[in-house]
Amino acid sequence: MSQLTVFELTVLLAFSSIGAGFIGALTGLGGGVVLVPLLTLGFGVDMRYAIGASLISVIATSSGAAAAYVKEGYTNIRIGMFLEVATTIGALVGAFLAAKLSTSVIAIIFGAVLLYSAYLSNQRHQDHPLDAQPDPVATRLRLDGSYPTSEGSQSYHVQNVPLGFGLMFTAGTLSGLLGIGSGAVKVLAMDQVMQLPFKVSTTTSNFMIGVTAAAGAGVYLSRGYIDPGLSMPVMLGVLAGSLWGARMLVYARPQLLRKVFSVVIFILAIQMIFNGLTGRL
Amino acid sequence: MGRRTRTWSDEQIEQTVGNLLRFGVLLAAGVVALGGVLYLFHYGNTTPDYHIFRGEPSSLRSPAGIVSEALLLQRRGLIQFGLLLLIATPIARVAFSAVAFWKQRDHLYVAITLVVLGILCVSLIGLA
């Protein structure tokens, strides 16, 4: 790879990043989970530069997609803001851990998170019963809300706030440590633990990813982990790919896509763990 | 409902937040692309090496340093300025939310939002 000129590498990175953004948008997992393995395993980029560039692209795609979702009225802005206290503190912790841990350890954690994401994306989704009782903590924090459905506006009650908050801290830490959006963990916390409707969970997760990633990116920037020459094609490529993917979503078959994508993620996960264990990253 | 005229409704806030995010991302992407073109014209034929981590020079690590590099139309500084705008977009969204909750007289959420804003400022400016 060291034989490539800056121009050739930029073009290759841009096209790969368009692919990562496209697949990330179609499967709902985001570009970050493919980008870091792609940059480190495929292009031989140092882990720290890869995580910095990935985190930057995560902000771009999250903000781009959130703009549309927020306008549709699914996103719960109060839940997002409240949980961002946990995710941003987590992101700072993760970004500081990234400087303390060796790249081998980070690679192994990355692989484990990839495996878990692949597993989660294949779980069948079940809707929650609508007769849930109001939770006192959620009521005091005014987290309950409503969202548009085909039968009109549907209200919901939020459950298990402390556990959801704790999981969000974990999601933030992983985001700051690995340079990913950790949307899978965020959706798990909101959909499974806090019992939010699935559409509210996914769109609020997307809304939060940008702020979480910005907290991590700030630390990376001041540490010198964010290289403009590398981040430029990655950010522009992932952004273009994800906008394209969001448009193609109407024509896609998500079940099949998720199956294919989870196989890809599984292979990447094994490679990350193997390279981490053998100290090649 | 009578207070709707003075305070902002959730829908209005959602529309404004959506526009804010879209504008920030497009502006950032534009600056990064401009810096990128200049960068490629100048450095396109050199050979990069990202295998070994060196870290960026101090002028590309702090908001103040990045802004002054960008004002000098330094190529890498211009890209970094675009990336800084991108990082600033969610931060601006949080700052706007604080104002919106204030207009709604939702003091609990003004406080929660300011905590998040404080954490984001710490990450960008200090401690590292």
XYZ file of C-alpha atoms in Angstrom:
409
model
C 0.000 0.000 0.000
C 2.920 2.337 0.576
C 3.518 2.452 -3.206
C 0.276 4.355 -3.809
C 0.347 8.109 -4.280
C -1.869 10.374 -2.204
C -4.155 10.815 -5.220
C -4.573 7.071 -5.843
C -5.105 6.314 -2.176
C -7.683 9.119 -1.886
C -9.690 7.754 -4.820
C -9.579 4.192 -3.423
C -10.564 5.389 0.038
C -13.415 7.497 -1.350
C -14.922 4.580 -3.285
C -14.539 2.147 -0.363
C -16.121 4.698 1.945
C -19.083 5.187 -0.387
C -19.611 1.414 -0.176
C -19.313 1.423 3.616
C -21.787 4.301 3.955
C -24.192 2.669 1.508
C -24.246 -0.694 3.306
C -24.304 1.017 6.699
C -27.397 3.025 5.785
C -29.236 0.068 4.218
C -28.698 -2.197 7.214
C -29.076 0.479 9.876
C -25.758 -0.385 11.477
C -23.885 2.702 10.272
C -20.643 2.986 8.332
C -18.276 2.827 11.320
C -18.479 -0.913 11.878
C -17.149 -1.567 8.353
C -14.815 1.421 8.102
C -12.384 0.661 10.913
C -11.720 -2.950 9.748
C -11.531 -1.683 6.162
C -8.934 0.985 6.986
C -6.833 -1.141 9.338
C -7.039 -4.574 7.665
C -7.479 -3.398 4.059
C -5.343 -0.259 3.869
C -2.922 -0.904 6.733
C -3.805 2.366 8.453
C -2.759 2.736 12.099
C -5.678 1.998 14.429
C -5.666 5.490 15.938
C -5.925 7.303 12.571
C -8.635 4.829 11.505
C -10.724 5.427 14.632
C -10.369 9.211 14.228
C -11.486 9.172 10.581
C -14.336 6.774 11.339
C -15.665 8.878 14.216
C -15.698 11.950 11.951
C -17.700 10.099 9.307
C -20.117 8.853 11.980
C -20.966 12.482 12.854
C -21.606 13.263 9.188
C -23.976 10.341 8.576
C -25.815 10.684 11.879
C -26.457 14.389 11.416
C -27.446 13.913 7.776
C -29.961 11.168 8.580
C -31.212 12.718 11.832
C -32.191 15.881 9.959
C -34.801 13.870 8.023
C -36.003 11.717 10.956
C -36.411 14.662 13.347
C -38.678 16.369 10.855
C -40.908 13.292 10.612
C -41.670 13.431 14.340
C -40.446 9.968 15.445
C -37.450 11.215 17.409
C -38.015 11.853 21.127
C -35.819 14.900 21.730
C -36.148 14.776 25.545
C -35.137 11.134 25.799
C -32.251 11.855 23.437
C -31.009 14.806 25.456
C -31.344 13.023 28.802
C -29.504 9.918 27.618
C -26.805 12.024 25.952
C -25.581 12.899 29.459
C -24.617 9.216 29.756
C -23.320 8.728 26.203
C -21.102 11.857 26.167
C -19.498 11.048 29.540
C -19.011 7.509 28.243
C -17.449 8.844 25.020
C -14.904 10.872 27.006
C -14.018 7.790 29.061
C -13.724 5.727 25.875
C -11.524 8.298 24.120
C -9.196 8.426 27.142
C -9.103 4.608 27.297
C -8.130 4.571 23.607
C -4.855 6.284 24.531
C -4.171 3.867 27.408
C -4.984 0.522 25.783
C -2.774 -1.131 23.169
C -4.139 -1.370 19.619
C -4.241 -5.174 20.004
C -6.629 -4.932 22.940
C -8.772 -2.379 21.080
C -8.901 -4.713 18.062
C -10.102 -7.606 20.216
C -12.817 -5.459 21.854
C -13.804 -4.227 18.389
C -14.161 -7.802 17.170
C -16.333 -8.732 20.146
C -18.613 -5.717 19.569
C -18.866 -6.654 15.869
C -19.902 -10.208 16.763
C -22.552 -8.884 19.112
C -23.832 -6.405 16.491
C -24.124 -9.199 13.930
C -26.105 -11.251 16.454
C -28.382 -8.333 17.387
C -29.144 -7.391 13.788
C -30.465 -10.904 13.195
C -32.796 -10.929 16.185
C -36.446 -10.722 15.251
C -38.049 -7.587 16.525
C -41.144 -7.829 18.744
C -43.401 -4.899 19.513
C -44.138 -4.043 23.114
C -47.585 -4.237 24.702
C -49.258 -0.843 24.680
C -50.822 -1.188 28.137
C -47.539 -0.492 29.997
C -48.005 1.544 33.163
C -46.312 4.952 33.587
C -42.959 4.703 35.353
C -42.409 7.316 38.128
C -38.834 8.160 37.054
C -39.877 8.544 33.421
C -42.833 10.680 34.465
C -40.697 12.991 36.574
C -38.228 13.385 33.687
C -41.124 13.880 31.211
C -39.739 11.155 28.943
C -43.097 9.727 27.826
C -44.165 10.771 24.348
C -46.135 9.889 21.262
C -45.277 9.077 17.666
C -47.117 8.918 14.332
C -48.548 5.542 13.206
C -50.921 4.544 10.421
C -53.770 4.680 13.000
C -52.864 8.191 14.154
C -50.730 9.428 17.021
C -49.785 6.676 19.501
C -48.545 7.470 23.017
C -46.012 5.334 24.925
C -44.634 5.005 28.457
C -40.907 4.675 29.084
C -39.708 1.924 31.466
C -36.476 1.015 33.340
C -34.809 4.422 33.034
C -31.761 3.737 35.311
C -30.794 0.537 33.469
C -31.261 2.252 30.103
C -29.080 5.142 31.286
C -26.359 2.708 32.405
C -26.383 0.898 29.053
C -26.082 4.260 27.299
C -22.897 4.952 29.260
C -21.536 1.657 27.857
C -22.653 2.630 24.344
C -20.837 5.969 24.698
C -17.651 4.314 25.966
C -17.609 1.898 23.021
C -18.233 4.770 20.613
C -15.337 6.800 22.007
C -13.011 3.803 22.207
C -13.739 2.237 18.812
C -14.788 5.162 16.609
C -18.220 3.733 15.856
C -21.739 5.038 16.402
C -22.638 2.020 18.598
C -26.202 2.282 17.326
C -26.803 -1.416 18.056
C -26.245 -0.908 21.807
C -28.282 2.307 21.833
C -31.230 0.637 20.137
C -30.928 -2.330 22.510
C -31.143 0.024 25.511
C -34.149 1.937 24.203
C -36.075 -0.825 22.440
C -35.511 -3.779 24.788
C -34.854 -2.131 28.165
C -36.798 1.131 28.065
C -39.588 -0.415 25.955
C -39.807 2.378 23.405
C -41.496 1.751 20.049
C -38.920 0.460 17.543
C -39.145 3.462 15.202
C -38.671 5.861 18.121
C -35.654 3.821 19.335
C -33.900 3.729 15.974
C -34.463 7.387 15.088
C -33.607 8.659 18.586
C -30.476 6.464 18.521
C -29.493 8.052 15.226
C -30.146 11.505 16.651
C -27.870 10.771 19.642
C -25.007 9.213 17.666
C -23.821 12.588 16.322
C -23.530 14.181 19.766
C -21.879 11.079 21.252
C -19.369 10.965 18.391
C -18.684 14.713 18.680
C -17.687 14.223 22.325
C -15.207 11.510 21.322
C -14.005 13.402 18.233
C -13.148 16.476 20.313
C -10.699 14.441 22.389
C -9.244 12.756 19.281
C -8.771 16.095 17.536
C -6.849 17.583 20.457
C -4.760 14.390 20.647
C -3.749 14.676 16.987
C -5.535 11.457 15.914
C -7.553 13.146 13.176
C -5.570 13.419 9.940
C -7.112 15.757 7.338
C -5.699 13.890 4.311
C -7.148 10.574 5.477
C -10.414 11.893 6.930
C -11.309 13.938 3.820
C -12.120 11.086 1.387
C -13.537 8.927 4.194
C -15.957 11.584 5.466
C -17.122 12.687 2.009
C -17.414 9.096 0.779
C -19.371 7.782 3.751
C -21.691 10.794 3.662
C -22.419 10.338 -0.056
C -22.836 6.567 0.361
C -25.229 6.874 3.268
C -27.426 9.462 1.525
C -27.552 7.160 -1.499
C -28.321 4.163 0.740
C -31.141 6.011 2.520
C -32.765 6.656 -0.873
C -32.413 3.021 -1.927
C -33.961 1.815 1.328
C -37.424 1.873 -0.251
C -36.383 -0.719 -2.850
C -34.248 -2.891 -0.599
C -35.154 -6.161 1.125
C -33.836 -5.519 4.638
C -34.181 -9.131 5.864
C -31.937 -10.486 3.110
C -29.531 -7.553 3.409
C -29.123 -8.054 7.125
C -28.343 -11.738 6.610
C -25.649 -10.951 4.038
C -24.246 -8.097 6.086
C -24.067 -10.096 9.307
C -21.957 -12.709 7.501
C -19.585 -9.946 6.368
C -19.448 -8.521 9.890
C -18.824 -11.977 11.323
C -15.796 -12.472 9.041
C -14.457 -8.988 9.873
C -14.934 -9.692 13.588
C -12.920 -12.921 13.432
C -10.166 -11.122 11.488
C -10.022 -8.258 13.967
C -9.797 -10.649 16.922
C -7.183 -12.815 15.161
C -5.039 -9.806 14.254
C -5.420 -8.444 17.755
C -4.356 -11.744 19.348
C -1.346 -12.117 17.051
C -0.370 -8.469 17.552
C -0.559 -7.511 13.887
C -2.584 -4.352 14.411
C -52.593 26.454 23.508
C -52.707 30.215 23.897
C -49.064 30.175 24.886
C -48.065 28.568 21.605
C -47.647 31.997 20.076
C -45.005 32.975 22.623
C -43.242 29.708 23.269
C -42.016 27.265 20.652
C -43.912 24.078 20.006
C -42.078 20.735 19.845
C -42.814 20.572 16.114
C -41.198 23.951 15.452
C -38.142 22.890 17.421
C -37.928 19.639 15.456
C -38.094 21.486 12.131
C -35.415 23.964 13.185
C -33.127 21.239 14.581
C -33.505 19.310 11.327
C -32.567 22.358 9.245
C -29.657 23.187 11.532
C -28.192 19.686 11.188
C -28.614 19.650 7.421
C -27.036 23.075 6.970
C -24.076 22.215 9.233
C -23.289 18.968 7.420
C -23.541 20.538 3.957
C -21.357 23.488 4.953
C -18.758 21.178 6.519
C -18.751 18.874 3.479
C -18.297 21.886 1.179
C -15.283 23.200 3.090
C -13.726 19.700 3.323
C -14.217 19.203 -0.443
C -12.651 22.589 -1.252
C -9.678 21.904 0.998
C -9.491 18.397 -0.464
C -9.206 19.622 -4.053
C -6.423 22.081 -3.134
C -4.718 19.339 -1.097
C -4.775 16.868 -3.996
C -3.396 19.446 -6.447
C -0.469 20.048 -4.151
C 0.233 16.677 -2.533
C -1.380 14.297 -5.067
C 1.909 12.817 -6.283
C 3.536 12.328 -2.884
C 3.407 8.999 -1.067
C 1.422 8.893 2.157
C 2.182 6.698 5.124
C -0.551 5.996 7.586
C 1.015 2.742 8.847
C 2.937 4.547 11.521
C 1.171 6.836 13.917
C 2.886 10.210 14.329
C 0.021 12.464 15.384
C -0.909 15.792 13.860
C 1.139 18.978 14.439
C -0.132 21.143 17.289
C -1.553 23.729 14.831
C -4.059 21.099 13.617
C -5.104 19.987 17.097
C -6.804 23.002 18.645
C -9.778 25.036 17.364
C -7.704 28.250 17.504
C -4.798 26.704 15.580
C -7.097 25.199 12.947
C -8.922 28.488 12.348
C -5.665 30.393 11.836
C -4.339 27.711 9.445
C -7.614 27.868 7.492
C -7.486 31.653 7.297
C -4.003 31.339 5.752
C -5.664 28.972 3.216
C -3.332 26.154 4.231
C -4.669 23.057 2.463
C -4.619 20.632 5.368
C -5.803 23.404 7.676
C -8.803 24.051 5.432
C -9.845 20.377 5.503
C -9.373 20.311 9.267
C -11.529 23.444 9.534
C -14.310 21.633 7.657
C -13.980 18.697 10.057
C -14.136 21.148 12.964
C -17.374 22.586 11.506
C -18.717 19.037 11.358
C -17.868 18.413 15.030
C -19.445 21.800 15.840
C -22.759 20.855 14.169
C -24.075 18.522 16.929
C -22.686 20.965 19.515
C -24.681 23.799 17.906
C -27.716 21.510 17.961
C -27.313 20.997 21.723
C -26.842 24.742 22.279
C -29.980 25.454 20.276
C -31.896 22.863 22.330
C -30.929 24.716 25.509
C -32.456 27.917 24.096
C -35.555 26.046 22.919
C -36.150 24.396 26.312
C -35.664 27.817 27.923
C -38.350 29.265 25.635
C -40.618 26.385 26.658
C -39.869 27.163 30.315
C -38.689 23.612 30.772
C -36.016 24.372 33.344
C -35.228 20.743 34.097
C -34.276 20.199 30.447
C -32.368 23.460 30.248
C -30.194 22.091 33.059
C -29.813 18.649 31.440
C -28.899 20.261 28.101
C -26.306 22.537 29.704
C -24.647 19.501 31.316
C -24.297 17.874 27.873
C -23.020 21.149 26.402
C -20.442 21.411 29.186
C -19.177 17.865 28.538
C -18.843 18.621 24.800
C -16.865 21.818 25.490
C -14.541 19.961 27.876
C -13.878 17.373 25.170
C -13.038 19.936 22.499
C -11.065 22.461 24.500
C -9.504 20.932 27.519
C -8.204 18.054 29.553
C -6.393 16.374 26.674
